[in-house]
Coordinates of C-alpha atoms in Angstrom, one line a residue:
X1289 CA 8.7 -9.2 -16.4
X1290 CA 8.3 -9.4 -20.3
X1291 CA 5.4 -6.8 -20.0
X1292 CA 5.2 -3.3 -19.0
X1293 CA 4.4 -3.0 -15.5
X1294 CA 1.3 -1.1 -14.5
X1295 CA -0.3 0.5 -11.6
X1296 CA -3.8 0.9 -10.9
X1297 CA -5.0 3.6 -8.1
X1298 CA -6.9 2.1 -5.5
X1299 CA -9.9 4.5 -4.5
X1300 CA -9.3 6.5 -1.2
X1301 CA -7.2 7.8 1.3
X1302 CA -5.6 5.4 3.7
X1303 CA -3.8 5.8 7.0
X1304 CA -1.4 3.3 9.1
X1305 CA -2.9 2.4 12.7
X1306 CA -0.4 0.8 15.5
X1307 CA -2.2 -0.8 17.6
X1308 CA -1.1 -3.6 20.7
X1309 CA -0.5 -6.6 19.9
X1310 CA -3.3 -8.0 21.4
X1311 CA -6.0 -5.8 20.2
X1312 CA -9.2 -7.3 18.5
X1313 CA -9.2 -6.3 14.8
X1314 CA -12.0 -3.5 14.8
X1315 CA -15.0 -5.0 12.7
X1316 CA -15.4 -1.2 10.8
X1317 CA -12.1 -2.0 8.8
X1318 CA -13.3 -4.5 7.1
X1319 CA -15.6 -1.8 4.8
X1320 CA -12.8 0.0 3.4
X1321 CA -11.7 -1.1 -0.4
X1322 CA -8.5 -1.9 0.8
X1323 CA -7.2 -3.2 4.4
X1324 CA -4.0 -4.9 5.4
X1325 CA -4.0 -6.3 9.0
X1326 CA -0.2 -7.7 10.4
X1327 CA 0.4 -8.6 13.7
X1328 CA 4.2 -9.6 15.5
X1329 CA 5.1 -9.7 19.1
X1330 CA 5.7 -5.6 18.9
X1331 CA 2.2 -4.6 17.2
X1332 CA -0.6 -5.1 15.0
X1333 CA -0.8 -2.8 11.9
X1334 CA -3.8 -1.9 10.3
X1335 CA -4.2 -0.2 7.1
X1336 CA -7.5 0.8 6.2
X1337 CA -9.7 4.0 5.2
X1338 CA -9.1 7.0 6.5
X1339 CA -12.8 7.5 6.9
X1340 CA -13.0 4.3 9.1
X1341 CA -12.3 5.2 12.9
X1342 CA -9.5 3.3 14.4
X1343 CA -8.7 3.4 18.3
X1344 CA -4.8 3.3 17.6
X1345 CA -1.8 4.4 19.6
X1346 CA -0.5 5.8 16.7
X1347 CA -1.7 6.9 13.4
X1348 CA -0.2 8.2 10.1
X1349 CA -1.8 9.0 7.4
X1350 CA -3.6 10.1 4.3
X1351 CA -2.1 7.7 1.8
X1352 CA -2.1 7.1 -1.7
X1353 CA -2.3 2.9 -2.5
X1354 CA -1.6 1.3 -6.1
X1355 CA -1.7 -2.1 -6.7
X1356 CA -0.3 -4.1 -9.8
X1357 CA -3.7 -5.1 -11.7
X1358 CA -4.3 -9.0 -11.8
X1359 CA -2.5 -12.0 -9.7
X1360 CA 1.1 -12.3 -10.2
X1361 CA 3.1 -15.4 -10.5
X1362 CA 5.8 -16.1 -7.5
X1363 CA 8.3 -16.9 -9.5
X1364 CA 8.4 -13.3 -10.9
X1365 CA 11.2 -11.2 -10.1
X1366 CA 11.9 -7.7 -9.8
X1367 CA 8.7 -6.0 -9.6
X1368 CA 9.0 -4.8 -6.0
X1369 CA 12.5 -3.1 -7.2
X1370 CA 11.2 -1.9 -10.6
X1371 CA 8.2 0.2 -8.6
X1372 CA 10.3 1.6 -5.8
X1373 CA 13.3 2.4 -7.4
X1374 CA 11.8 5.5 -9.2
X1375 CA 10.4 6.6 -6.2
X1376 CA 13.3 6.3 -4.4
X1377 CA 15.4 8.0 -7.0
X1378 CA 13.1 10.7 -6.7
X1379 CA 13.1 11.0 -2.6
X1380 CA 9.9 9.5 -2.5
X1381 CA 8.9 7.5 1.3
X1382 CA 6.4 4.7 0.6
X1383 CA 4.8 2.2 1.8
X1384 CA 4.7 -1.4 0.4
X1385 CA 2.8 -4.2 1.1
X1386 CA 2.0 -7.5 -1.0
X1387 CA -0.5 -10.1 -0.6
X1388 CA -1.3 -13.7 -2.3
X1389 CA -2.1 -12.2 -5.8
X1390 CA -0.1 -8.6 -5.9
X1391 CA 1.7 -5.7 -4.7
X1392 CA 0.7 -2.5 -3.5
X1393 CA 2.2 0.9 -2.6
X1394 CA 1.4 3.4 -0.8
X1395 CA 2.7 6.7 -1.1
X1396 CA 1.7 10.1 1.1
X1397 CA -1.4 11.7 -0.7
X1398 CA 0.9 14.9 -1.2
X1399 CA 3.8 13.0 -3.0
X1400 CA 1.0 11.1 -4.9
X1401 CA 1.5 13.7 -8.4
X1402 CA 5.3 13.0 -8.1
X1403 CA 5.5 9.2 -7.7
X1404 CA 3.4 9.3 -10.6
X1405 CA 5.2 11.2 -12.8
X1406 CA 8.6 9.5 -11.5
X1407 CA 6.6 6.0 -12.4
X1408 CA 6.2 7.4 -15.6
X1409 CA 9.2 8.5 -16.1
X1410 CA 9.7 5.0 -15.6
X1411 CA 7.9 3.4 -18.0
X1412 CA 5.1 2.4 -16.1
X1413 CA 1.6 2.9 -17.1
X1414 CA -0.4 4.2 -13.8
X1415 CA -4.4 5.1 -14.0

């Protein structure tokens, strides 16, 4: 990590949907700007627009999600640590996921003003 990190808002709210492990993936979720679907023996999680209805067993949400502009290498260390350690330093729950190309967290929309001021405090750039 030779460069400054930086954060980029993703539009929207998002909330968290447990669902059972055997549910069908509700074709709505798939129009939100962001979705994360996971599945284990236990559940299948669904992150996706608050706006998008979800028949879930559980649900929590709104939440704020930032992702780390561009693809990232694999080989690159530390950048999971270098965005949650001011958050936690600050009390801050989140929510982290990472795909292929990046990371993202998610934060609860009314922490959102404090992890960014903490992730500035950090050094990193967030828009």
């Amino acid at each position: 990590m030779n460069e400054p990190l930086q954060l980029r808002q993703i539009p929207g709210e998002f909330t968290v949907h447990r669902l059972d492990p055997m549910c069908d993936i509700p074709a709505a979720v798939w129009q939100s700007p962001f979705v994360s679907v996971s599945r284990s023996d236990d559940e299948l999680s669904i992150i996706t627009d608050t706006k998008v209805p979800v028949d879930a067993s559980n649900s929590v949400g709104p939440w704020l999600a930032y992702r780390v502009p561009g693809a990232m290498d694999f080989d690159i260390t530390g950048v999971m640590s270098a965005l949650t350690n001011p958050l936690a330093q600050a009390r801050i729950a989140i929510l982290a996921v990472s795909t292929y190309d990046t990371d993202i967290i998610l934060v609860r929309t009314e922490t959102g003003a404090a992890a960014e001021s903490a992730w500035r405090a950090a050094g990193i750039d967030v828009t």
